[in-house]
Amino acid sequence: MRRSVPWRQCVAALLFAVPALAHANADVEKNIADPKNWAMQAGDMYNQRYSKLRQINAGNVGKLQVAWTFSTGVLRGHEGSPLVIGDMMYLHSPFPNKVFAIDLNDQKIVWKYEPKQDPAVIPQMCCDTVNRGLAYAEGKVFLQQADSMLVALDAKTGKVVWSVKNGDPKVGAVNTNAPHVFKDKVITGISGGEWGVRGYITAYDINTGRQVWRGYSTGPDNEMLLDPEKTMTWTDGRMAPVGRDSSLKTWQGDQWKIGGGTTWGWFSYDKAANLMYYGTGNPSTWNPAQRPGDNKWSMTIFARDVDTGVAKWVYQMTPYDEWDFDGINEMILADIDVKGRPRKALVHFDRNGFAYTLDRITGELLVAEKFDPAVNWATHVDMKTGRPQVVKKYSTAAGGPDVNTKGICPAALGSKDQQPASFDPNTKLFYVPTNHVCMDYEPFKVEYTAGQPYVGATLSMYPAPNSHGGMGNYIAWDAGTGKIVQSKPEKFSVWSGSLNTAGGISCYGTLEGYMKCVDAKNISKELFKFKTPSGIIGNVFTYEHKGKQYMGVFSGIGGWAGIGMAAGLEKDTDGLGAVGGYRELNKYTELGGSLTVFTLPN
C-alpha cells in the first residue's frame, strides 16, 4: 500500500511538468509542412487527411488519367498508403511486409526490403494479413512487421538500423498497425484481441530502439500508467479522477491478464498539449458471460503524455462490450465550433455506430450521436454518464451463452471500421466511409489456451435491411452538432480511407475497386470514377512532383470485409461472420495488390 504514494507523486510530477517543453519531431514537422510530401499515414499529426494541394480541383478532377502503376506482388489485403518524401516514395505490402523505395523521377526501385518471417504468423492474424503502413523520420523508415518486430531501415539503402521485438506471436501478439513518430519516439500498438492478448501501446527511442515506456489497456494502475488521482474520466456530467484500481475493479479475478483491449489502429498527436490519442479494442472473450463488469479500459479513448506515457484522461465508449465493437478507429483532432462554442476537439467515429466529439485537452464529452440511422443496439448515449443505453433485445449478455441474438445493427465490423475519415477545414465537415451490415450473434463458453483463438461466439452477417444506402454510404458529418449533412449511397461498404484537398474535392475507394472523387460541398456530385485492378481497402493520398500533383491509392481486396476472397474461405460464418455478408464481392473484383497513381494530362 505504501508504494502507491510515491508512484502517484512521481506520475503527477511528470504529467504536469513536461507540456511546457513540448515540441514535435522537427524532421517530421518540416516534411508534413510541405504539401508536396505525403509524410505521414494521415498526412499530418492531427489525422485530418487533408492536403493543401489544389492543382487537381473540382473543376478538372474529372480529367484525371493513370500516370503509372506498381504491383507489390502480394495477393492479400492492401491497407494504408505509401509515403512520399521529396523524390522518394516508400511503399509497404501485407505479409510478408515488403518495403519498396521508389525514385519518382523514373519509378525505379532503389531498394527493396523483404523480411524473413515465420509463416506460422499468418494463422495468428484474425482478419487478413494486412499492414497499415510505414513511418518516416530523420532518414529512417519504420516498419511494424506482422511477427511483431519493429524495424528501422536506412531510408537511402534499406539496411536495418535497429530492430526490436514488440510482442510474442506464439501467443497471438502480432501486428497490423502503422507505427507513428511523435517527438523522439516511434510509437506502436499490438494486435491479438481474439487470442486473449492483453493490449498495450509502446514508445521506442527512434535512434536506438530502446523501450522508453509501455502502457497497458487493462490491469494495475502502474502498468497502465494511470494516476488514480490525476488521470481523469467523464463522471456524472463532469471530469473526475479515475480512482485507484479503476480497471481491476471491473474484471473478475485475473481475467484482465487475457482481457484484450488491443491497439492496432491509428494514433494522433497534439504538440501544444504534448498528448497522443488512440483507442483500445474489444475485451476478450466475445462471450460476455465469461467477463462480467465494465472491462476497463477496453473500448476506450486514451490521451497520454508522449514523454512519460502517463494517461491524462480516458473515456470508455462501450463498457462491457457484448458485440465486438472495437474502439480502435482514428481520433481526428480539429479546432471547431461545438454547439456554438470554439473547442479544441477530438472527433471519433466508433465501430459501435456513434460519433463522439470530446474536448481533447480536458476529455469532456461534448457530442455523442449515431452516424448511421440503422444503429439499434442502443437508443442513445446518456450525456451525464457517458454510457450507451442498451436495448435488451439486442444484448447478447441478456440472451446468454448458446442463444442466438438476431438483427443487431451494426455488425461486429461496425458502422465504420479502421478505414480513416478526413476533415476539411474549408467546409468544417468530416467525410466518413461507412458500413451498413447487421448480424446474428451467438456466444458460447470458450477456454483460454495461449496461442489459440479465444473468441467464444459464432456470427452471421448480412446487409442492413431498409438501409439508407446500399451496404455503405459516404457521409459528410457535422461534429459540432452530431448530424449527417450529406450522404452518398454505395453498393458495398466503403472500406477505404478518404482524402480532402484544397481543390474542393473529397476522394475515396470502394470495395468493387473504384477510386472516386466527389465535390466536397456536395458529395452526391460524383466528379471522377475509375476502376482499379482490385477492390480498394487502402487510403487515398496525394503529393506533388516536378510541379505536377498526383493522387494515388492501393487496390488489393482483403481485410475483414474481403477475408473470404483473400483467405479462400467459404462458410457464411467463416472470417468471424464476414464471408456471408460479402459473398457477392467476388462477382465484382479479384485479388491482387497494386498502386494506381493518377494525374492531369499535360
XYZ file of C-alpha atoms in Angstrom:
602
model
C 0.000 0.000 0.000
C 2.845 2.379 0.823
C 4.375 2.003 -2.626
C 1.398 3.660 -4.333
C 2.075 7.073 -2.752
C 5.472 7.780 -4.367
C 4.128 6.309 -7.625
C 1.304 8.844 -7.664
C 3.622 11.713 -6.762
C 6.076 10.716 -9.483
C 3.360 10.410 -12.112
C 1.790 13.726 -11.157
C 5.122 15.497 -11.420
C 5.784 14.019 -14.851
C 2.289 14.696 -16.113
C 2.286 18.378 -15.307
C 5.953 19.276 -15.722
C 6.513 18.237 -19.334
C 3.972 20.064 -21.565
C 5.688 23.447 -21.219
C 8.671 21.950 -23.070
C 6.536 20.331 -25.758
C 7.851 20.100 -29.288
C 7.186 17.661 -32.114
C 9.805 15.838 -34.157
C 11.403 18.656 -36.175
C 12.091 16.493 -39.231
C 8.534 15.150 -39.347
C 7.142 18.664 -38.844
C 9.270 20.003 -41.700
C 8.151 17.214 -44.017
C 4.434 17.477 -43.277
C 4.569 21.295 -43.573
C 5.439 20.864 -47.266
C 2.219 19.714 -49.020
C 4.318 18.278 -51.859
C 5.096 15.389 -49.482
C 2.785 12.787 -48.012
C 4.984 12.314 -44.971
C 2.671 10.524 -42.521
C -0.071 7.960 -42.999
C -2.724 10.635 -42.327
C -0.712 13.440 -43.923
C -0.306 15.165 -40.537
C -0.235 14.528 -36.788
C -3.887 15.556 -36.349
C -5.147 12.652 -38.543
C -7.058 15.130 -40.713
C -6.169 13.520 -44.064
C -6.317 16.946 -45.754
C -3.917 18.313 -48.360
C -3.324 21.969 -49.268
C -2.576 20.983 -52.863
C -5.112 22.473 -55.280
C -3.821 21.817 -58.813
C -6.324 18.961 -59.046
C -9.672 20.535 -58.195
C -13.424 20.201 -58.530
C -13.262 21.763 -61.995
C -10.713 19.400 -63.531
C -10.588 16.205 -61.429
C -12.802 14.506 -63.992
C -9.883 14.661 -66.434
C -7.561 12.533 -64.263
C -5.600 9.856 -66.097
C -3.443 6.980 -64.879
C 0.146 8.217 -64.640
C 1.737 4.938 -63.543
C 1.056 1.727 -61.628
C 3.070 -0.605 -59.433
C 2.419 -4.204 -58.379
C 3.544 -5.301 -54.910
C 3.482 -8.985 -55.883
C 1.279 -9.809 -52.870
C -2.313 -11.066 -53.096
C -3.696 -10.243 -49.609
C -5.490 -7.073 -48.476
C -3.668 -3.748 -49.011
C -4.453 -1.122 -46.353
C -2.775 2.223 -45.599
C -0.870 4.159 -48.257
C 2.690 4.852 -49.386
C 4.715 7.772 -48.019
C 6.305 10.441 -50.238
C 9.332 12.418 -49.065
C 10.919 14.594 -51.750
C 11.743 12.491 -54.811
C 11.226 9.185 -52.986
C 8.157 7.040 -52.403
C 8.153 4.304 -49.745
C 5.610 1.500 -50.232
C 4.657 -1.376 -47.948
C 2.781 -4.619 -48.507
C 0.779 -7.059 -46.393
C 2.631 -10.126 -45.089
C 5.499 -10.741 -45.791
C 5.677 -6.942 -45.270
C 7.869 -5.955 -48.188
C 9.089 -2.351 -48.330
C 9.988 -0.668 -51.632
C 11.818 2.624 -52.104
C 10.895 4.085 -55.496
C 12.537 7.040 -57.245
C 9.669 9.209 -58.501
C 11.792 10.562 -61.350
C 11.680 7.239 -63.234
C 9.706 4.872 -60.941
C 12.876 2.820 -60.461
C 13.073 0.560 -57.398
C 16.043 1.962 -55.458
C 15.906 -0.759 -52.801
C 13.614 -3.485 -51.510
C 13.405 -4.923 -48.010
C 11.706 -8.300 -47.580
C 11.901 -9.720 -44.057
C 12.091 -13.467 -43.472
C 9.090 -14.057 -41.238
C 7.819 -17.394 -39.962
C 4.663 -18.254 -41.952
C 3.209 -19.553 -38.657
C 2.370 -15.882 -38.022
C -0.331 -15.967 -40.735
C -2.909 -18.107 -38.867
C -2.369 -15.907 -35.789
C -3.835 -12.904 -37.636
C -7.614 -12.803 -37.221
C -8.804 -10.732 -40.164
C -6.282 -10.958 -43.006
C -2.527 -10.323 -43.093
C -2.863 -6.568 -43.619
C -0.346 -3.874 -42.723
C -1.385 -0.221 -42.350
C 1.823 1.430 -43.455
C 5.193 2.960 -42.688
C 6.515 5.944 -40.754
C 9.468 8.181 -41.686
C 11.744 10.411 -39.613
C 15.371 11.544 -39.643
C 16.476 9.358 -42.540
C 14.806 6.227 -41.226
C 11.775 4.279 -42.454
C 9.910 2.456 -39.680
C 8.085 -0.811 -40.368
C 5.976 -2.748 -37.875
C 6.163 -6.342 -39.105
C 3.409 -8.924 -38.617
C 5.694 -11.036 -36.393
C 5.833 -8.025 -34.011
C 9.371 -6.945 -34.968
C 9.578 -3.141 -35.157
C 12.288 -2.308 -37.682
C 14.128 0.927 -38.507
C 15.509 0.944 -42.060
C 18.047 3.348 -43.529
C 15.966 5.401 -45.981
C 18.811 5.566 -48.514
C 19.854 1.912 -48.518
C 17.081 -0.155 -46.914
C 19.588 -1.653 -44.471
C 18.338 -2.441 -40.968
C 19.474 0.231 -38.479
C 17.833 -1.464 -35.493
C 15.005 -3.851 -34.710
C 13.130 -4.737 -31.539
C 10.575 -7.423 -30.661
C 7.284 -5.790 -29.660
C 5.279 -8.933 -28.763
C 5.172 -12.729 -28.846
C 3.363 -14.065 -31.932
C 3.263 -17.546 -30.395
C 0.542 -16.297 -28.023
C -1.217 -14.289 -30.759
C 0.520 -10.951 -30.151
C 1.059 -9.914 -33.769
C 0.976 -6.535 -35.500
C -1.007 -4.867 -38.283
C -0.774 -1.181 -37.301
C 1.327 1.617 -38.744
C 3.966 2.999 -36.359
C 3.850 6.751 -35.667
C 6.722 9.121 -34.838
C 5.991 11.763 -32.203
C 8.977 13.730 -30.844
C 11.963 11.386 -30.374
C 9.817 8.264 -30.146
C 8.310 5.772 -32.533
C 5.050 4.507 -31.082
C 3.370 1.227 -31.909
C 0.472 -0.899 -30.697
C -0.338 -4.615 -30.672
C -2.983 -6.907 -32.200
C -4.443 -10.165 -30.911
C -7.642 -9.380 -29.008
C -9.167 -12.561 -30.469
C -6.311 -14.542 -28.888
C -6.724 -13.069 -25.410
C -3.731 -10.753 -25.804
C -3.643 -8.028 -23.151
C -3.373 -4.782 -25.110
C -0.643 -2.173 -24.736
C 0.999 0.727 -26.509
C 4.775 1.169 -26.525
C 7.174 4.045 -27.196
C 10.676 3.289 -28.511
C 13.612 5.658 -28.989
C 13.851 6.384 -32.729
C 17.656 6.235 -32.728
C 18.289 3.062 -30.713
C 15.039 1.097 -30.474
C 15.261 1.227 -26.677
C 11.863 0.924 -24.985
C 11.029 4.237 -23.281
C 7.606 3.347 -21.862
C 4.738 0.882 -22.230
C 1.148 1.490 -21.141
C -1.300 -1.408 -20.864
C -5.057 -1.156 -21.515
C -6.075 -3.289 -18.523
C -4.691 -4.224 -15.111
C -2.912 -2.458 -12.240
C -2.606 1.339 -12.317
C 1.197 1.361 -12.512
C 1.229 -0.990 -15.538
C -1.421 1.071 -17.328
C 0.437 4.307 -16.465
C -2.715 5.634 -14.824
C -2.538 8.016 -11.892
C -5.606 7.334 -9.706
C -5.743 10.978 -8.574
C -4.696 12.817 -11.760
C -5.966 10.688 -14.667
C -9.488 11.965 -15.351
C -12.649 10.496 -16.837
C -16.204 11.667 -17.602
C -18.235 11.028 -14.434
C -21.730 12.264 -13.602
C -21.563 15.096 -16.145
C -18.066 16.300 -15.289
C -14.442 15.200 -15.277
C -13.270 13.374 -12.145
C -10.260 11.211 -11.175
C -10.491 7.543 -12.186
C -9.640 6.431 -8.645
C -7.485 3.542 -7.501
C -7.711 0.155 -9.275
C -10.184 1.543 -11.820
C -9.504 -1.378 -14.184
C -9.035 -4.208 -11.676
C -12.405 -3.494 -10.054
C -14.192 -4.154 -13.356
C -12.795 -7.645 -14.025
C -13.256 -10.898 -12.131
C -10.037 -12.197 -10.636
C -7.174 -12.269 -13.122
C -9.330 -12.013 -16.257
C -7.641 -8.710 -17.123
C -4.453 -10.634 -17.930
C -6.174 -12.070 -21.042
C -8.571 -9.142 -21.395
C -7.890 -7.778 -24.875
C -8.071 -4.021 -25.379
C -5.523 -4.209 -28.194
C -4.255 -1.122 -30.018
C -3.986 -1.762 -33.750
C -5.497 1.487 -35.009
C -4.244 4.989 -35.759
C -2.600 7.495 -33.389
C -2.721 11.310 -33.379
C -0.714 13.966 -31.524
C -1.317 17.494 -30.239
C 2.041 19.229 -29.959
C 0.792 22.078 -27.740
C -0.670 19.669 -25.188
C 2.083 17.059 -25.692
C -0.673 14.433 -25.780
C -1.143 11.462 -28.093
C -4.550 9.912 -28.669
C -5.676 6.414 -29.620
C -8.400 3.841 -28.974
C -8.355 0.389 -27.398
C -10.143 -2.652 -28.779
C -12.655 -5.227 -27.624
C -12.371 -7.158 -24.378
C -11.630 -10.899 -24.613
C -13.573 -13.185 -24.959
C -16.520 -12.347 -27.227
C -18.721 -14.307 -24.787
C -19.702 -11.559 -22.315
C -20.978 -14.064 -19.712
C -17.351 -15.036 -19.013
C -16.203 -11.484 -18.116
C -18.908 -9.623 -16.127
C -18.169 -5.965 -15.413
C -17.266 -2.866 -17.406
C -13.945 -4.429 -18.518
C -11.994 -1.179 -18.212
C -10.100 0.118 -20.043
C -11.008 -1.780 -23.180
C -13.120 0.172 -25.713
C -11.535 3.397 -24.506
C -10.107 6.640 -25.871
C -6.742 7.331 -24.204
C -4.937 10.684 -24.047
C -1.330 10.029 -22.976
C 1.660 12.272 -22.345
C 4.142 11.380 -25.088
C 7.217 11.712 -22.873
C 6.035 9.586 -19.959
C 3.108 7.578 -21.324
C 1.003 8.682 -18.346
C -2.693 8.971 -19.191
C -4.135 12.455 -18.700
C -7.696 11.279 -19.394
C -9.676 8.252 -20.544
C -13.209 7.746 -21.867
C -14.804 4.313 -22.277
C -17.270 4.242 -25.164
C -18.723 0.744 -24.836
C -18.485 -0.589 -21.268
C -18.915 -4.390 -21.071
C -18.788 -4.782 -24.841
C -21.177 -7.544 -25.957
C -20.788 -7.126 -29.737
C -17.044 -6.819 -30.572
C -17.300 -3.084 -31.257
C -13.521 -2.474 -31.254
C -12.717 1.109 -30.264
C -9.512 1.471 -32.285
C -10.719 3.852 -35.010
C -8.725 7.050 -35.505
C -9.011 10.173 -33.351
C -9.222 13.262 -35.594
C -8.070 16.485 -33.941
C -9.684 19.723 -35.149
C -10.475 23.171 -33.789
C -14.208 23.538 -34.446
C -17.331 25.126 -33.006
C -19.259 22.703 -30.840
C -22.786 23.817 -30.014
C -21.778 27.411 -30.766
C -18.544 27.428 -28.750
C -14.998 27.100 -30.151
C -13.344 23.904 -28.940
C -10.072 22.049 -29.326
C -11.927 18.919 -30.323
C -11.242 15.241 -30.789
C -13.681 13.524 -33.162
C -14.043 9.741 -33.260
C -16.336 7.588 -35.411
C -16.635 4.376 -33.438
C -17.417 0.896 -34.660
C -20.446 0.971 -32.342
C -22.162 3.453 -34.695
C -21.830 6.543 -32.502
C -19.694 9.564 -33.406
C -18.080 11.221 -30.402
C -16.836 14.791 -30.039
C -14.714 15.427 -26.952
C -12.573 18.300 -25.708
C -9.139 16.872 -26.458
C -7.426 18.823 -23.669
C -9.829 18.087 -20.810
C -11.537 14.909 -22.045
C -15.051 16.336 -21.597
C -17.775 14.568 -23.565
C -19.456 17.132 -25.844
C -21.421 15.208 -28.504
C -22.357 11.529 -28.962
C -24.795 10.777 -31.794
C -25.460 7.946 -34.248
C -23.740 8.437 -37.611
C -25.828 5.603 -39.074
C -29.606 5.761 -38.539
C -29.816 1.938 -38.666
C -27.906 1.502 -35.357
C -30.266 -0.350 -32.994
C -28.247 -1.978 -30.175
C -28.506 1.244 -28.120
C -31.053 4.059 -28.166
C -28.611 6.872 -27.309
C -25.639 7.815 -25.146
C -26.575 9.242 -21.745
C -24.623 12.505 -21.750
C -24.371 12.588 -17.949
C -22.885 9.121 -17.502
C -21.371 8.826 -20.975
C -22.825 5.302 -21.228
C -24.788 3.923 -24.201
C -28.339 2.921 -23.302
C -28.509 -0.711 -24.414
C -31.652 -2.200 -25.960
C -32.250 -5.516 -24.149
C -33.490 -7.230 -27.320
C -30.020 -6.799 -28.857
C -27.991 -7.549 -25.717
C -26.006 -10.750 -26.253
C -25.396 -10.910 -22.491
C -29.125 -10.795 -21.730
C -29.688 -13.782 -24.014
C -26.709 -15.601 -22.559
C -24.449 -18.309 -23.998
C -25.808 -20.566 -26.734
C -28.641 -18.150 -27.513
C -28.550 -16.544 -30.974
C -29.365 -12.825 -30.709
C -30.625 -11.729 -34.124
C -30.796 -8.480 -36.073
C -28.087 -6.492 -34.268
C -27.034 -3.358 -36.170
C -24.237 -2.682 -36.790
C -22.402 -5.985 -37.122
C -19.110 -6.520 -35.315
C -17.183 -4.836 -38.130
C -19.013 -1.664 -37.200
C -20.692 1.304 -38.849
C -17.083 2.175 -39.676
C -14.009 0.011 -39.275
C -10.378 1.222 -39.245
C -10.611 2.951 -42.646
C -9.941 6.585 -41.626
C -12.197 9.572 -42.230
C -10.992 13.048 -43.275
C -11.624 16.616 -42.089
C -11.899 19.601 -44.410
C -11.030 22.931 -42.711
C -12.840 24.800 -45.513
C -16.250 23.152 -45.092
C -15.633 22.300 -41.397
C -17.123 18.863 -42.139
C -15.849 15.319 -41.623
C -16.028 12.895 -44.562
C -16.692 9.370 -43.396
C -16.635 5.955 -45.112
C -19.407 3.831 -43.558
C -20.831 0.292 -43.474
C -24.438 -0.918 -43.258
C -24.114 -4.514 -42.092
C -26.096 -6.274 -39.349
C -25.516 -9.594 -37.580
C -26.779 -12.532 -35.587
C -24.515 -13.246 -32.602
C -24.380 -16.469 -30.575
C -21.900 -16.553 -27.671
C -20.562 -19.832 -26.278
C -18.193 -20.831 -23.490
C -14.534 -20.977 -24.504
C -11.412 -21.940 -22.570
C -8.265 -19.840 -22.847
C -5.246 -21.599 -24.362
C -2.192 -19.464 -25.120
C -1.688 -19.140 -28.881
C -5.189 -20.340 -29.782
C -8.215 -18.235 -30.796
C -10.201 -17.074 -27.768
C -13.361 -15.842 -29.481
C -16.358 -17.634 -27.992
C -19.054 -16.506 -30.433
C -20.476 -17.503 -33.816
C -21.540 -14.624 -36.059
C -23.561 -14.320 -39.243
C -23.510 -11.000 -41.108
C -25.791 -9.603 -43.808
C -26.636 -6.245 -45.438
C -28.686 -3.965 -43.177
C -32.375 -4.185 -44.113
C -34.047 -0.914 -45.124
C -30.657 0.827 -45.224
C -30.445 4.474 -46.304
C -27.811 3.343 -48.808
C -26.522 0.040 -50.120
C -24.060 -1.803 -47.859
C -22.320 1.530 -47.410
C -22.587 5.295 -47.515
C -20.065 8.075 -47.852
C -21.239 10.810 -45.492
C -20.407 14.405 -44.589
C -20.741 14.891 -40.815
C -21.076 17.975 -38.637
C -19.213 17.055 -35.434
C -20.332 20.234 -33.663
C -23.994 19.230 -33.795
C -23.727 15.476 -34.341
C -25.656 15.387 -37.606
C -25.296 13.866 -41.081
C -25.174 16.810 -43.506
C -24.982 14.803 -46.740
C -24.976 11.126 -47.640
C -23.989 9.236 -50.808
C -25.039 5.565 -51.078
C -22.614 2.838 -52.225
C -23.372 -0.765 -53.222
C -20.801 -2.201 -50.808
C -19.296 -0.916 -47.560
C -16.864 1.954 -48.082
C -13.676 0.389 -46.716
C -11.162 2.975 -47.916
C -9.588 5.923 -46.120
C -10.791 9.245 -47.513
C -8.875 12.371 -48.549
C -9.931 16.030 -48.858
C -7.911 18.739 -50.581
C -7.816 22.499 -51.003
C -9.054 21.839 -54.531
C -12.543 21.310 -53.112
C -12.663 17.560 -53.630
C -13.159 14.531 -51.396
C -11.898 11.144 -52.626
C -12.263 7.526 -51.519
C -12.222 3.967 -52.847
C -14.871 1.252 -52.996
C -14.750 -2.496 -52.369
C -15.518 -3.170 -56.049
C -12.323 -1.256 -56.882
C -13.486 2.213 -57.903
C -11.468 5.276 -56.978
C -13.989 8.122 -56.708
C -13.782 11.878 -56.161
C -16.801 13.998 -55.241
C -17.443 17.695 -54.710
C -16.635 18.486 -51.059
C -19.562 20.897 -50.924
C -21.976 18.424 -52.489
C -20.797 14.839 -52.105
C -23.656 13.451 -54.217
C -21.925 15.151 -57.169
C -19.525 12.468 -58.422
C -16.717 14.115 -60.389
C -14.351 11.192 -61.078
C -14.608 7.401 -61.138
C -12.009 4.833 -62.226
C -11.952 1.054 -61.823
C -8.618 -0.102 -60.389
C -7.389 -3.718 -60.724
C -8.818 -4.918 -57.378
C -11.099 -3.854 -54.529
C -9.890 -0.850 -52.530
C -9.314 -1.028 -48.784
C -6.329 1.343 -48.938
C -6.295 5.072 -48.209
C -6.272 7.805 -50.879
C -3.201 10.088 -50.736
C -1.713 12.918 -52.805
C 1.651 14.531 -53.482
C 3.399 16.881 -55.920
C 6.446 16.043 -58.034
C 8.162 18.364 -60.529
C 5.283 20.799 -60.430
C 2.528 18.225 -61.018
C 0.035 16.994 -58.433
C -0.614 13.264 -58.242
C -3.235 11.210 -56.412
C -2.901 7.534 -55.624
C -4.489 4.582 -53.876
C -3.653 0.966 -53.142
C -6.026 -1.648 -54.510
C -5.954 -5.230 -53.293
C -9.114 -6.738 -51.841
C -8.894 -8.232 -48.370
C -9.158 -7.053 -44.799
C -12.119 -8.187 -42.724
C -14.673 -7.336 -45.421
C -12.693 -9.216 -48.086
C -11.308 -12.022 -45.903
C -13.381 -14.631 -47.758
C -11.626 -13.838 -51.023
C -8.213 -13.135 -49.501
C -8.055 -16.363 -47.476
C -10.230 -18.612 -49.655
C -12.953 -19.073 -47.010
C -16.368 -20.498 -47.961
C -18.751 -20.897 -44.985
C -21.001 -17.929 -44.177
C -19.798 -17.903 -40.554
C -16.096 -18.036 -41.549
C -13.953 -14.937 -41.144
C -15.850 -14.211 -37.904
C -19.031 -13.900 -39.936
C -17.841 -11.651 -42.764
C -17.783 -14.297 -45.521
C -21.574 -14.481 -45.719
C -22.012 -10.736 -45.528
C -19.760 -10.036 -48.511
C -20.350 -13.146 -50.612
C -21.340 -11.081 -53.665
C -17.992 -9.238 -53.784
C -16.303 -11.922 -55.906
C -18.627 -11.038 -58.773
C -17.069 -7.571 -58.980
C -13.354 -7.885 -58.254
C -10.385 -10.223 -57.846
C -7.230 -10.473 -55.742
C -4.034 -8.565 -56.492
C -2.058 -5.806 -54.788
C -1.150 -2.725 -56.778
C -0.743 1.025 -56.539
C -2.509 3.229 -59.093
C -1.284 6.828 -59.426
C -3.315 9.495 -61.275
C -2.542 12.962 -62.609
C -3.966 15.531 -65.012
C -2.961 15.333 -68.690
C -0.209 17.731 -69.817
